[in-house]
Structure formats: C-alpha cells, structure tokens
PDB file of C-alpha atoms in Angstrom:
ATOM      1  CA  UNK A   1      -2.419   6.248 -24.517  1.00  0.00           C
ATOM      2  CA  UNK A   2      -0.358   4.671 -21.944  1.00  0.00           C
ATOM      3  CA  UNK A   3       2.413   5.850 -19.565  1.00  0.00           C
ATOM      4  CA  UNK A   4       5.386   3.999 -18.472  1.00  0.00           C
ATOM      5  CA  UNK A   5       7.814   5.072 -15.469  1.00  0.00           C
ATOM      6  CA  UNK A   6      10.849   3.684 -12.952  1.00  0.00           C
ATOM      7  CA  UNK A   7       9.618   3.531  -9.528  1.00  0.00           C
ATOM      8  CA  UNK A   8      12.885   4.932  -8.234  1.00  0.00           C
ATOM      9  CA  UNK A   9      12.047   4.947  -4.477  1.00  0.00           C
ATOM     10  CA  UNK A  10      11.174   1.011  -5.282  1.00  0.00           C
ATOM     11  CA  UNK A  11      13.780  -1.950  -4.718  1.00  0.00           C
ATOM     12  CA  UNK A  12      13.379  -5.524  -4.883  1.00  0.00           C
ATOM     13  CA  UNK A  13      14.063  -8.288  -2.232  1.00  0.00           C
ATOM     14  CA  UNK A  14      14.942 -12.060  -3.137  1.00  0.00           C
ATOM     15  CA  UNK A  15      12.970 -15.050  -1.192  1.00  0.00           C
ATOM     16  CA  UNK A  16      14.650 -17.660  -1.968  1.00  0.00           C
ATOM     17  CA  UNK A  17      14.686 -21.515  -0.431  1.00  0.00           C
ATOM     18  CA  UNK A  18      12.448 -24.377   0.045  1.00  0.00           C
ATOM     19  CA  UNK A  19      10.241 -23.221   2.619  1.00  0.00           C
ATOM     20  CA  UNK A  20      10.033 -19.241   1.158  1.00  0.00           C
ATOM     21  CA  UNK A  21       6.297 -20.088   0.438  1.00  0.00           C
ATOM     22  CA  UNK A  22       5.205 -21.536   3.988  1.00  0.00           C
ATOM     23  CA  UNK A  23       7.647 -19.161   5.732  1.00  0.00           C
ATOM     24  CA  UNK A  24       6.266 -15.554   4.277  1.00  0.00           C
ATOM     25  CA  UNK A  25       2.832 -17.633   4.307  1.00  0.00           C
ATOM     26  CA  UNK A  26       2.981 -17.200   8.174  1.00  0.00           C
ATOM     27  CA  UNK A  27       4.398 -13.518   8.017  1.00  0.00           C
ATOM     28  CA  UNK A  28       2.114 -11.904   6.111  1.00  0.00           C
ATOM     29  CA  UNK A  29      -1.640 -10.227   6.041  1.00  0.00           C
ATOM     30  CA  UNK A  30      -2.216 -11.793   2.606  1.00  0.00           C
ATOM     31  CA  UNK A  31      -2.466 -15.427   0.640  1.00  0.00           C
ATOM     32  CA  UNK A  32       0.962 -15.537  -0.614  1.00  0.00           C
ATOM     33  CA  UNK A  33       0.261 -18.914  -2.250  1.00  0.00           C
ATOM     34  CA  UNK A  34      -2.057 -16.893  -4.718  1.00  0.00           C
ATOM     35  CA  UNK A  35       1.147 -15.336  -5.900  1.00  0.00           C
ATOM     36  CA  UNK A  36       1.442 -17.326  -9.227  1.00  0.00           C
ATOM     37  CA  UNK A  37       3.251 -15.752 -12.744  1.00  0.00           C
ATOM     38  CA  UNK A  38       0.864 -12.892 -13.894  1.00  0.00           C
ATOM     39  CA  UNK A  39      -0.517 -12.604 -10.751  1.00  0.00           C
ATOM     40  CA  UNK A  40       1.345 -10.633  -8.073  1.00  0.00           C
ATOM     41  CA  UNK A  41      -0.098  -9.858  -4.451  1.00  0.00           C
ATOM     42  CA  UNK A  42      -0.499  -7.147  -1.921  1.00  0.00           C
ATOM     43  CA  UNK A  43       0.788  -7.530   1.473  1.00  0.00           C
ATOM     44  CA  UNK A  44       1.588  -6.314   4.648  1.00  0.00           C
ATOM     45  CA  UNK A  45       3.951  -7.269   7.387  1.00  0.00           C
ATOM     46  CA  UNK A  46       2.661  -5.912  11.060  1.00  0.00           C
ATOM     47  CA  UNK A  47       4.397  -5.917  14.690  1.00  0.00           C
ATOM     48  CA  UNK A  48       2.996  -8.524  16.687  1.00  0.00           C
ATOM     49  CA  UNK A  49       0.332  -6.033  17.800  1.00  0.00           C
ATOM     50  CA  UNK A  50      -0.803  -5.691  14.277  1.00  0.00           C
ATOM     51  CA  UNK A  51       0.622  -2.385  13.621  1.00  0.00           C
ATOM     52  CA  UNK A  52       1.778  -1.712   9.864  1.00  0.00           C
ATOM     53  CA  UNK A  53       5.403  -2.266   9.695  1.00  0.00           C
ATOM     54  CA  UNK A  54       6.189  -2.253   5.475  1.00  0.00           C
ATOM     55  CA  UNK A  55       4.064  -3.497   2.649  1.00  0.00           C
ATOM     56  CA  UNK A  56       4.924  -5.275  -0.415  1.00  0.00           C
ATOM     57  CA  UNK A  57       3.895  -6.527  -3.878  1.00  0.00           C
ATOM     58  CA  UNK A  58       4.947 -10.454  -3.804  1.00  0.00           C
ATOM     59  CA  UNK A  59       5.503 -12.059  -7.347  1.00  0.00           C
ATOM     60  CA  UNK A  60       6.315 -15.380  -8.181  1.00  0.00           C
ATOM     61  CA  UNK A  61       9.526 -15.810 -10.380  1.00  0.00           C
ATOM     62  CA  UNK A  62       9.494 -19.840 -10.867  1.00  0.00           C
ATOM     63  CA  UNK A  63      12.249 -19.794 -13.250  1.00  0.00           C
ATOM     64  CA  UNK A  64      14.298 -19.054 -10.492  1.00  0.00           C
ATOM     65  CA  UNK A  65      12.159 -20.427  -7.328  1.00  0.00           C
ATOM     66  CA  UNK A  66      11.883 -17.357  -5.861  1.00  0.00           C
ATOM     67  CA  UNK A  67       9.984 -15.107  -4.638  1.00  0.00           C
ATOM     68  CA  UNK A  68      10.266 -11.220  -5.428  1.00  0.00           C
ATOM     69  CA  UNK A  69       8.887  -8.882  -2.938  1.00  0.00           C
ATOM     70  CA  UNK A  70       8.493  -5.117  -4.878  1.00  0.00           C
ATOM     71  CA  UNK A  71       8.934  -2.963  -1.725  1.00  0.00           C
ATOM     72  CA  UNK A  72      10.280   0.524  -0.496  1.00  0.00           C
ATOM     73  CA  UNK A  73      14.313   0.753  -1.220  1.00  0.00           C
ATOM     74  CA  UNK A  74      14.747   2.276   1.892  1.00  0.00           C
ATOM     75  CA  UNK A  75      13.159   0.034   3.995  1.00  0.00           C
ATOM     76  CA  UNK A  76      15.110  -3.034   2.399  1.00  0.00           C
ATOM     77  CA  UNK A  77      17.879  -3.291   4.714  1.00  0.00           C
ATOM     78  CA  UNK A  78      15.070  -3.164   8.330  1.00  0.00           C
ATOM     79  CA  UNK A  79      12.485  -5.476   6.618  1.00  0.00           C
ATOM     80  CA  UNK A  80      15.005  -8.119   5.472  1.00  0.00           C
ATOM     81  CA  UNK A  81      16.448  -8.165   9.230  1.00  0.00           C
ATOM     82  CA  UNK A  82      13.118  -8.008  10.911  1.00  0.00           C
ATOM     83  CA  UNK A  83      12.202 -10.991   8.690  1.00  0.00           C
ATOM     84  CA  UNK A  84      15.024 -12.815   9.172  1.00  0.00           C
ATOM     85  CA  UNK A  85      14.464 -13.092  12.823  1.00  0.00           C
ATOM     86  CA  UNK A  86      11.709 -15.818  12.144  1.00  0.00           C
ATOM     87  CA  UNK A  87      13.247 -18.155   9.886  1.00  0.00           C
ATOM     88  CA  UNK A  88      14.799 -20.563  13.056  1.00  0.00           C
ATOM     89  CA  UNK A  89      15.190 -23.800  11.021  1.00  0.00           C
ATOM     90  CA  UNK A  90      13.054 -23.221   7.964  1.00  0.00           C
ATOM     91  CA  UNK A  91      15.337 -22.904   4.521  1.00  0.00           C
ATOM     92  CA  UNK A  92      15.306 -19.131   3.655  1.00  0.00           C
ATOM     93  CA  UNK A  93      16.927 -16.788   2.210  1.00  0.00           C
ATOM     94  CA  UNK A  94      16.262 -13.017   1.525  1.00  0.00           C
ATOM     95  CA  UNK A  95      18.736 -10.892  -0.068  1.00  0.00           C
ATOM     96  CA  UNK A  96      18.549  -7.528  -1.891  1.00  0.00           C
ATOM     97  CA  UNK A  97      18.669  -7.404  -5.387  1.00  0.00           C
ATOM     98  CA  UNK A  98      19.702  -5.049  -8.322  1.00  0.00           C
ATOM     99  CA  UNK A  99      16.170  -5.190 -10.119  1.00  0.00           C
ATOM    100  CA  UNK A 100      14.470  -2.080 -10.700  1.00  0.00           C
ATOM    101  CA  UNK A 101      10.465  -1.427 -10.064  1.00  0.00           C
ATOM    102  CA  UNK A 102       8.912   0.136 -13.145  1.00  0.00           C
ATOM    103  CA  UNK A 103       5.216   0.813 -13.672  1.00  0.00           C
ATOM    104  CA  UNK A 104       2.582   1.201 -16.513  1.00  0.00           C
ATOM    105  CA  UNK A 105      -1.499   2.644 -16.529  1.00  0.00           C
ATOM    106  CA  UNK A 106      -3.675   3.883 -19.446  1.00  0.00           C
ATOM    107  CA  UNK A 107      -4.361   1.509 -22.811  1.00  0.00           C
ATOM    108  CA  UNK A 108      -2.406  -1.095 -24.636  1.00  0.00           C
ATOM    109  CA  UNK A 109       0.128  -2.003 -21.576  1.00  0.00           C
ATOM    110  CA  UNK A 110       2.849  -4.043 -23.070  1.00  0.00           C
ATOM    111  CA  UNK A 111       5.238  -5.386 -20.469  1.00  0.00           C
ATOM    112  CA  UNK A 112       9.166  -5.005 -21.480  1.00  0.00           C
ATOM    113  CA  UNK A 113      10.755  -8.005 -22.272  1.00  0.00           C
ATOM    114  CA  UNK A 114      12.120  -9.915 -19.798  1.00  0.00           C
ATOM    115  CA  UNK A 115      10.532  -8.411 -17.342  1.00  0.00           C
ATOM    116  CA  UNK A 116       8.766 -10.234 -14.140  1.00  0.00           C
ATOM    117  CA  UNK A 117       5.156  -8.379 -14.653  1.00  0.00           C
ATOM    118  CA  UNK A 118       1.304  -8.546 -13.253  1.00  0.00           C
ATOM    119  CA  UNK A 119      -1.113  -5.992 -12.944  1.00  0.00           C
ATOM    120  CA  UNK A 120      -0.994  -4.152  -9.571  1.00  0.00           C
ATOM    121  CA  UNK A 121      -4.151  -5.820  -7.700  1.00  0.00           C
ATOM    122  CA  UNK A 122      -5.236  -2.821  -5.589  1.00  0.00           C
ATOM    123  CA  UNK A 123      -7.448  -1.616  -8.321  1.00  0.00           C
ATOM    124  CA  UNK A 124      -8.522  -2.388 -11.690  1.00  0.00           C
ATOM    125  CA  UNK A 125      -7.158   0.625 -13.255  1.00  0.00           C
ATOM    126  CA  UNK A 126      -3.737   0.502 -11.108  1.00  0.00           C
ATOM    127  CA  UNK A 127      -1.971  -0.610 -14.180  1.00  0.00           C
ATOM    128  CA  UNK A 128       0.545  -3.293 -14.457  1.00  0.00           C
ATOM    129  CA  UNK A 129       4.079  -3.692 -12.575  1.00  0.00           C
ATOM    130  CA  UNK A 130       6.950  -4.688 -13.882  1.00  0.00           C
ATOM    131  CA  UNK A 131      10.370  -6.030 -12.075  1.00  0.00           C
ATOM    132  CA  UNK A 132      13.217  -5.618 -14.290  1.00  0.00           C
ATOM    133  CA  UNK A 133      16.778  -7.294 -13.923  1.00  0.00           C
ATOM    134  CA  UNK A 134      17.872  -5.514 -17.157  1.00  0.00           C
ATOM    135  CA  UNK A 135      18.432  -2.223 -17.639  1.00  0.00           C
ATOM    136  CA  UNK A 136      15.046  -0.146 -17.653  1.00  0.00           C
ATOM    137  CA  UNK A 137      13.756   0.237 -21.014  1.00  0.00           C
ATOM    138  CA  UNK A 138      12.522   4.406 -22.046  1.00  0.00           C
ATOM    139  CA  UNK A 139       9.689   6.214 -19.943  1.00  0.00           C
ATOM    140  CA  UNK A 140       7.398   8.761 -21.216  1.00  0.00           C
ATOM    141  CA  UNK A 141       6.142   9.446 -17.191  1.00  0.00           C
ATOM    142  CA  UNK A 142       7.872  10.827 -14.298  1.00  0.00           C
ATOM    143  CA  UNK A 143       7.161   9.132 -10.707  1.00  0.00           C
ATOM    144  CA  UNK A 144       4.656  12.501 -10.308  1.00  0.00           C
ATOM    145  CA  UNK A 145       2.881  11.659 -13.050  1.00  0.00           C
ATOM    146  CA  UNK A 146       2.175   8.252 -11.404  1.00  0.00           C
ATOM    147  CA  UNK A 147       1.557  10.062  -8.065  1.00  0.00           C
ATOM    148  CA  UNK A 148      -1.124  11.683  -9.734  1.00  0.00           C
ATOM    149  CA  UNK A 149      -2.554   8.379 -11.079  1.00  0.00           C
ATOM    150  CA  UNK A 150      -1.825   6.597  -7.809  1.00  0.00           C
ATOM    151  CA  UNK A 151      -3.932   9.784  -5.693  1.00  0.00           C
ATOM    152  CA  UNK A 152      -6.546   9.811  -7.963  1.00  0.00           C
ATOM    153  CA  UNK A 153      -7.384   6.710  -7.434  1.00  0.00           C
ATOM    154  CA  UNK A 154      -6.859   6.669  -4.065  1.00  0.00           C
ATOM    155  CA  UNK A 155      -4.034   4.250  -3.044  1.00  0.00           C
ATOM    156  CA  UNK A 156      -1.622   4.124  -0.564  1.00  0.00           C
ATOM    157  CA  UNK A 157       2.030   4.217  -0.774  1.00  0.00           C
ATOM    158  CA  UNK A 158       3.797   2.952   1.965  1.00  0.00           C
ATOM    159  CA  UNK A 159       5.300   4.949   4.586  1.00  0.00           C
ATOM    160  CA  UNK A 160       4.284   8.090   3.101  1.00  0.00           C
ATOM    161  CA  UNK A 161       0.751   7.274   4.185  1.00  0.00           C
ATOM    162  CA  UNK A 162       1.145   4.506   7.048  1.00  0.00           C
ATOM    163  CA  UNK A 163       3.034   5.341  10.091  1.00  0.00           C
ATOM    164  CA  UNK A 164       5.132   2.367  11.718  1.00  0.00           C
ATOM    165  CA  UNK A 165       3.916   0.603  14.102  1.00  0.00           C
ATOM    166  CA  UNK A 166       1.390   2.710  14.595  1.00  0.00           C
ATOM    167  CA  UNK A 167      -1.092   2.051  11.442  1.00  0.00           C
ATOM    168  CA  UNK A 168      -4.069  -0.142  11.427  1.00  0.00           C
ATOM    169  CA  UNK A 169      -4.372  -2.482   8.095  1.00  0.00           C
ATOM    170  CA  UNK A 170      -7.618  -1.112   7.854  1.00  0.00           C
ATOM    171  CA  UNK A 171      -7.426   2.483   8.878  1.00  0.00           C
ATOM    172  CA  UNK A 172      -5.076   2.555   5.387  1.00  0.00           C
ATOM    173  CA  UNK A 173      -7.895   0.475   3.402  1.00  0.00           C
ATOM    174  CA  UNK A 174      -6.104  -2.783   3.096  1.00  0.00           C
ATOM    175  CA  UNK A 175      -9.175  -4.610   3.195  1.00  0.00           C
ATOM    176  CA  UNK A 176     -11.538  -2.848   0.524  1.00  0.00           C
ATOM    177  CA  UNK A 177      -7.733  -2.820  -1.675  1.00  0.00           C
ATOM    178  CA  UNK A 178      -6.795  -6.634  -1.412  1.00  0.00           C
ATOM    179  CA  UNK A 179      -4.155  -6.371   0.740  1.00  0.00           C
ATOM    180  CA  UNK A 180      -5.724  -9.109   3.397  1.00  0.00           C
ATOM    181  CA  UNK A 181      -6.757 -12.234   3.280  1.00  0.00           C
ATOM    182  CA  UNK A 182      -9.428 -13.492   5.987  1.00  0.00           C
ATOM    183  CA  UNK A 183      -9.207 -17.087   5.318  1.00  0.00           C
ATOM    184  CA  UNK A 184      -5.813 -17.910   5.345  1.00  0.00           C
ATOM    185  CA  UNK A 185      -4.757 -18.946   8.728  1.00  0.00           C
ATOM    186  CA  UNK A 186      -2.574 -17.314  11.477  1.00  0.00           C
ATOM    187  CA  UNK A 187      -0.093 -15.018  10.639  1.00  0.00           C
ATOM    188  CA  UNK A 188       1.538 -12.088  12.632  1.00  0.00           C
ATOM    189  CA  UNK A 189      -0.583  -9.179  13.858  1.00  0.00           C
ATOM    190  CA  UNK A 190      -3.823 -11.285  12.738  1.00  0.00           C
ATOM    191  CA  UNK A 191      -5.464 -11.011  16.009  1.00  0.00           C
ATOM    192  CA  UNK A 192      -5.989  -7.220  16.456  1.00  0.00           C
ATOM    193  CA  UNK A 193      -6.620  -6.701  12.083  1.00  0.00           C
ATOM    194  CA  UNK A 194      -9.062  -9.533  12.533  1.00  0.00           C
ATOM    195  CA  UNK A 195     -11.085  -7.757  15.446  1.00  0.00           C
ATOM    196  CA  UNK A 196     -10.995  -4.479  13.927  1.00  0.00           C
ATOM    197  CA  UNK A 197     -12.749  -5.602  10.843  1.00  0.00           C
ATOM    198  CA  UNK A 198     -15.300  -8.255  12.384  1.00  0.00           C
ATOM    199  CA  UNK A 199     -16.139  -5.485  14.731  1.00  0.00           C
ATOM    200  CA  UNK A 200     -15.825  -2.428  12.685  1.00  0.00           C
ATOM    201  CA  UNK A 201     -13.734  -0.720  15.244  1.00  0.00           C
ATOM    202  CA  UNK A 202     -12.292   1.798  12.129  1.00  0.00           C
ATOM    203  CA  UNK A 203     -12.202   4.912  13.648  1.00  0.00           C
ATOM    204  CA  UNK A 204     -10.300   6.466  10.767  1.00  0.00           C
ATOM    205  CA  UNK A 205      -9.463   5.902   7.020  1.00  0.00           C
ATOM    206  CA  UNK A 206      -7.386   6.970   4.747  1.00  0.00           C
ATOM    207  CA  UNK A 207      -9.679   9.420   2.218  1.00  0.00           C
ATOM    208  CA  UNK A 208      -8.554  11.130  -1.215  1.00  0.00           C
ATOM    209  CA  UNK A 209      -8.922  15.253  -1.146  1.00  0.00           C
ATOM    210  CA  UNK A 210      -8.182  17.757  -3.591  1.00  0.00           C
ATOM    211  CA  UNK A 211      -7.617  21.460  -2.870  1.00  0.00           C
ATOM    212  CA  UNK A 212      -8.968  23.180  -5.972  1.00  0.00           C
ATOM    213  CA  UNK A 213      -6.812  26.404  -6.418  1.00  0.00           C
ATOM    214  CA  UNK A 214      -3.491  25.533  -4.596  1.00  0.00           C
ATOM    215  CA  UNK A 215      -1.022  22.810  -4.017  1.00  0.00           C
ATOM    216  CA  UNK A 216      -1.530  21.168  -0.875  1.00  0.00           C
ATOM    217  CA  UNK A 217       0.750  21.457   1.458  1.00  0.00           C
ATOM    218  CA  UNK A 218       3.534  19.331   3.759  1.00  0.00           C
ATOM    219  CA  UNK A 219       2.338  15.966   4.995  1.00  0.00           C
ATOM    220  CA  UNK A 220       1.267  15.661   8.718  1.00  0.00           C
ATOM    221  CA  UNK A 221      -0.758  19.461   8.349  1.00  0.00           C
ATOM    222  CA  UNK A 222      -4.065  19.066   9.940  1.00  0.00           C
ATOM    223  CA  UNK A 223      -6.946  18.790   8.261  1.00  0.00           C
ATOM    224  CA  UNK A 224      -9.764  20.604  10.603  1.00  0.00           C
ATOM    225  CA  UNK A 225     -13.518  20.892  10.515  1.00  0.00           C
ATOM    226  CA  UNK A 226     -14.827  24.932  10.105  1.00  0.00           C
ATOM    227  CA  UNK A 227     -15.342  24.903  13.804  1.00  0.00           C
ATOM    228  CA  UNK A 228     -11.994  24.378  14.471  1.00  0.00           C
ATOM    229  CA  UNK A 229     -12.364  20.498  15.284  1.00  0.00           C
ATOM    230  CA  UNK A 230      -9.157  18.021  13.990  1.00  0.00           C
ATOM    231  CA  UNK A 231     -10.636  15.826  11.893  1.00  0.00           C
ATOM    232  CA  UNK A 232      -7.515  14.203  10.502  1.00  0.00           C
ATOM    233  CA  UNK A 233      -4.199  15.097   8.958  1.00  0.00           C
ATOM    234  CA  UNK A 234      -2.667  14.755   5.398  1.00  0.00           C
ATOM    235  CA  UNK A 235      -0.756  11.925   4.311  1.00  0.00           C
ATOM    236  CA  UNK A 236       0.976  11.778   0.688  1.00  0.00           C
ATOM    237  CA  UNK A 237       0.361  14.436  -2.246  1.00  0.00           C
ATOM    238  CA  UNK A 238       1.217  15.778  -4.942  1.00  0.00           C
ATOM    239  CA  UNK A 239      -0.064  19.113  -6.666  1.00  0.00           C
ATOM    240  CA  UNK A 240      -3.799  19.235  -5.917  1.00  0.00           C
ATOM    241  CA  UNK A 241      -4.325  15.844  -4.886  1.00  0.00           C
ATOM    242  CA  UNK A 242      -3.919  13.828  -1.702  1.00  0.00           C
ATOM    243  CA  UNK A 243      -4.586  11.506   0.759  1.00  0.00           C
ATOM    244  CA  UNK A 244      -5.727  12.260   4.179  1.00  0.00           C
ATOM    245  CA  UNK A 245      -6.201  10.086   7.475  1.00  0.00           C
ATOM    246  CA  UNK A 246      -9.605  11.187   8.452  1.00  0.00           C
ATOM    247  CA  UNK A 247     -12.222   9.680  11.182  1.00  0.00           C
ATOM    248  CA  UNK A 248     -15.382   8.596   9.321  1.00  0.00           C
ATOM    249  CA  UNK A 249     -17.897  11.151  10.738  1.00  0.00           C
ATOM    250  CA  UNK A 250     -16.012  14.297   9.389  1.00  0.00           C
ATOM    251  CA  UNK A 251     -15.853  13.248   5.449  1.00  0.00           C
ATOM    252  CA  UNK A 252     -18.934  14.966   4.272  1.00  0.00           C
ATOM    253  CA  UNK A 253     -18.942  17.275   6.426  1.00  0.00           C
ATOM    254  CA  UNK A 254     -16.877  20.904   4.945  1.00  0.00           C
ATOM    255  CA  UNK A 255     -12.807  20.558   5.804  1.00  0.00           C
ATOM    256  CA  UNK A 256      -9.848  22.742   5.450  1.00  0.00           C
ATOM    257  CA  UNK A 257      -6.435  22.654   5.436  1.00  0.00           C
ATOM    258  CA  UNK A 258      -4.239  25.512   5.737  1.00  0.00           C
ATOM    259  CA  UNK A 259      -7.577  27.647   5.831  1.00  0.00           C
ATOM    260  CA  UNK A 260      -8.461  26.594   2.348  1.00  0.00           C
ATOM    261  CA  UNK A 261     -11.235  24.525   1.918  1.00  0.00           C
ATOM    262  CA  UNK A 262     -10.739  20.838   0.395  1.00  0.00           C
ATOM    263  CA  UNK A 263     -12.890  18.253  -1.689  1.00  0.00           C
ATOM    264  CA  UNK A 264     -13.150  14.724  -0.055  1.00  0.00           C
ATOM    265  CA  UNK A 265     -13.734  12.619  -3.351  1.00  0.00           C
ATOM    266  CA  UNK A 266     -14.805   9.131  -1.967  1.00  0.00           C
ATOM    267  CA  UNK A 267     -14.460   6.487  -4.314  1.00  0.00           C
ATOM    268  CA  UNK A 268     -17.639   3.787  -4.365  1.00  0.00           C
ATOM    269  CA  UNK A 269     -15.279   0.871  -2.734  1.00  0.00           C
ATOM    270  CA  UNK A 270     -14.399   3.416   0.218  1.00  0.00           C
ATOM    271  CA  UNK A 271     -17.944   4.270   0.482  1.00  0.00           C
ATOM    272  CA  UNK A 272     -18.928   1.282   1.311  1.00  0.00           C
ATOM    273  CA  UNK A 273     -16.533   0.647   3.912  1.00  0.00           C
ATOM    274  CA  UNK A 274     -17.602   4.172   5.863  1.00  0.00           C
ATOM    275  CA  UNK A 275     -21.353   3.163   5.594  1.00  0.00           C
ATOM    276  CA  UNK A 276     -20.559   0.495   8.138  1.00  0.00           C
ATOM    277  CA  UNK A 277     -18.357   2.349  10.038  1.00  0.00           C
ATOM    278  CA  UNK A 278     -20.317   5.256  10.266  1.00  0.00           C
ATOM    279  CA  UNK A 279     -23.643   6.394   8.678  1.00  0.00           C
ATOM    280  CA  UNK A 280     -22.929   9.260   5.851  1.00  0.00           C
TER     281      UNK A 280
END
C-alpha cells in the first residue's frame, strides 16, 4: 500500500543563473553538486555562527537550469532575502514559484507525471518527493498521516523542531540524516558545526517519544526527569508521537511530560550518535 499527500505548509523557490551551483555551493551545510535528477539533497542554511536558519530539499531541474529548493512556504519570502544578500557579482536569481510539494511512503511509489521527483534522502523509508508545476494529482493521505510517518521515523521538520538561530545542525541530527557534508569546503556557519561534531560537543538531540494513552501536548512543554530535573522540551507532534530536544544523559532514564510518563524510542542511527556523546 502506498500513501500520497500535498505538503501544504511546503513552497518551492527557483535558483536560477550561471553561477546557482557555485553560489548555494558556498551557502549551504551540504554537497549541492550531488543534487543531480533523481537525486535531491538535504540542506541547511546557518547564521554565520552556525545557528540553523531554514532547511531545504535541493533538486536539480536541468530542463530548465535550475535549481528547486523544496522549503517551508512561510519562510520563502526571509530565506530568499537573506540569500540574496550574498550574490555581489555572481549571476543569480531566486524567485518564488507556484509549484506545489507533494509526498509519497509505503510500496509501489509511482511519481505523477511531470513531476520533478527523488526519494527524500533522510532515511530509506522517507519515501519519495515530488515538485509539481501542474495541478496536484488525488491523495489518499492527509499531511497528519505523513506526520505520523515523518515522527515515527524520527525526522525533523523545520521550524517546528529547530529554533532560529539558535539550533545546532547536530543537536537536530543533521549529521546521522544527511543533511551535512564534511568534505566539501567552506561554507557559512562551517566553523562552529565542524567543531561540534569533531569534538562531540552535542549536549542535546532531538529524540522520538510516544505517550501511550494520551495525545501529547503543545510544543515547548517540558519534558522532566521523575525527580523533577528538565531534561528537555517537546518539539513537533502529532497524536501519540513526537519529537523532543533532550540532553543525552536523560534518554534512558524514566521521563514525563505533563505528569504522564513517555517512551523514548531511539532509532539504531540515533543510537549511535548518543554512544559517543554520552555512554547509555
């Protein structure tokens, strides 16, 4: 079975000109020149201090000679002007688009026709994405449903789990997800993501709960140890599942939130990263 729905708090910006490659290149946490058709990448875009500002799926549209960055709608108006204060000479262009965001998981995928499409790197059961100029085709999922997917598996979505520049790439698991690359070269905020992972100066990460018998509740309530110690705070959720920001040495240790007890369900690739953070 398989489960298709619009990513309605998703837009799309344009990257267009001769130096869009070598310009977002130098801009981003990520190897944008690994952005190739069928193969879309995850990125971030910090302060100088190396403090999340947005992140972004980047696909290549060569048709065009473009680049498509699948980002929050909200944010489109902020990130194209922040980015648009480093282009000095270089040829660039990023504009806001009509194309809508659409997403797929389960078995079978079959991307819509026409559509701009790779599978969402993250993780292997992610699903695909899908960038659509066209209207959207039918959905048999609601953005929930995918919420529910998205928790379970434990990844981030933007701003409803990263705080502007305030957010460490790693404290939200952008290295264990593929959101960094450490070969690349220089790019903006490099310097302090580059120390915290050589390091391993992590003193928190973003951990998937549940809360067994009730919905969990607003995001930012604390998440405390029995003995009354803060251990964290909730990020996104929806129902029974979540994401919480939570420093290492708490996780296995018993948690509540709102006086009910919660379930941190580490999955292996976040285990490994808190083993060298902090013995379990």
């Amino acid at each position: 079975m398989s489960y298709t729905t619009l990513l309605d708090r998703r837009g799309v910006i344009a990257v267009e000109g001769s130096d869009r490659v070598r310009f977002l290149q130098g801009m981003v946490s990520n190897d944008v020149t690994t952005a190739l058709p069928g193969t879309a990448v995850w990125t971030a875009f910090l302060t100088p201090q190396g403090r999340w500002l947005a992140d972004f799926f980047v696909f290549a549209d060569t048709e065009q000679e473009r680049l498509l960055l699948d980002c929050e709608q909200e944010h489109i108006p902020d990130l194209i002007k922040r980015l648009s204060r480093f282009r000095l000479r270089a040829d660039v262009r990023l504009t806001e688009t009509s194309m809508s965001v659409l997403t797929s998981w389960g078995d079978n995928l079959s991307p819509p026709a026409g559509s701009i499409h790779a599978p969402d790197p993250r993780h292997p059961l992610a699903g695909q994405r899908y960038l659509l100029a066209s209207s959207p085709p039918e959905v048999n999922a609601t953005p929930d449903d995918y919420d529910l997917h998205r928790l379970a598996l434990g990844l981030p979505d933007g701003s409803r789990d990263c705080e502007a520049e305030k957010t460490l790439l790693l404290e939200a698991n952008f290295d264990v997800l593929n959101g960094i690359s450490w070969t690349k070269g220089c790019y903006m905020g490099q310097e302090l993501t580059a120390r915290t992972h050589y390091r391993g100066l992590v003193k928190r990460r973003l951990v998937p709960i549940a809360l067994a018998e009730h919905p969990l509740p607003a995001r930012g309530t604390p998440i405390l140890t029995e003995d009354g110690k803060e251990a964290g705070e909730l990020r996104s959720s929806c129902n029974h599942i979540g994401l919480a920001m939570l420093r290492p040495e708490y996780v296995e240790q018993p948690l509540l939130c709102n006086e009910h007890a919660i379930e941190t369900r580490i999955p292996d690739w976040l285990m490994t990263a808190l083993k060298k953070e902090k013995p379990l």
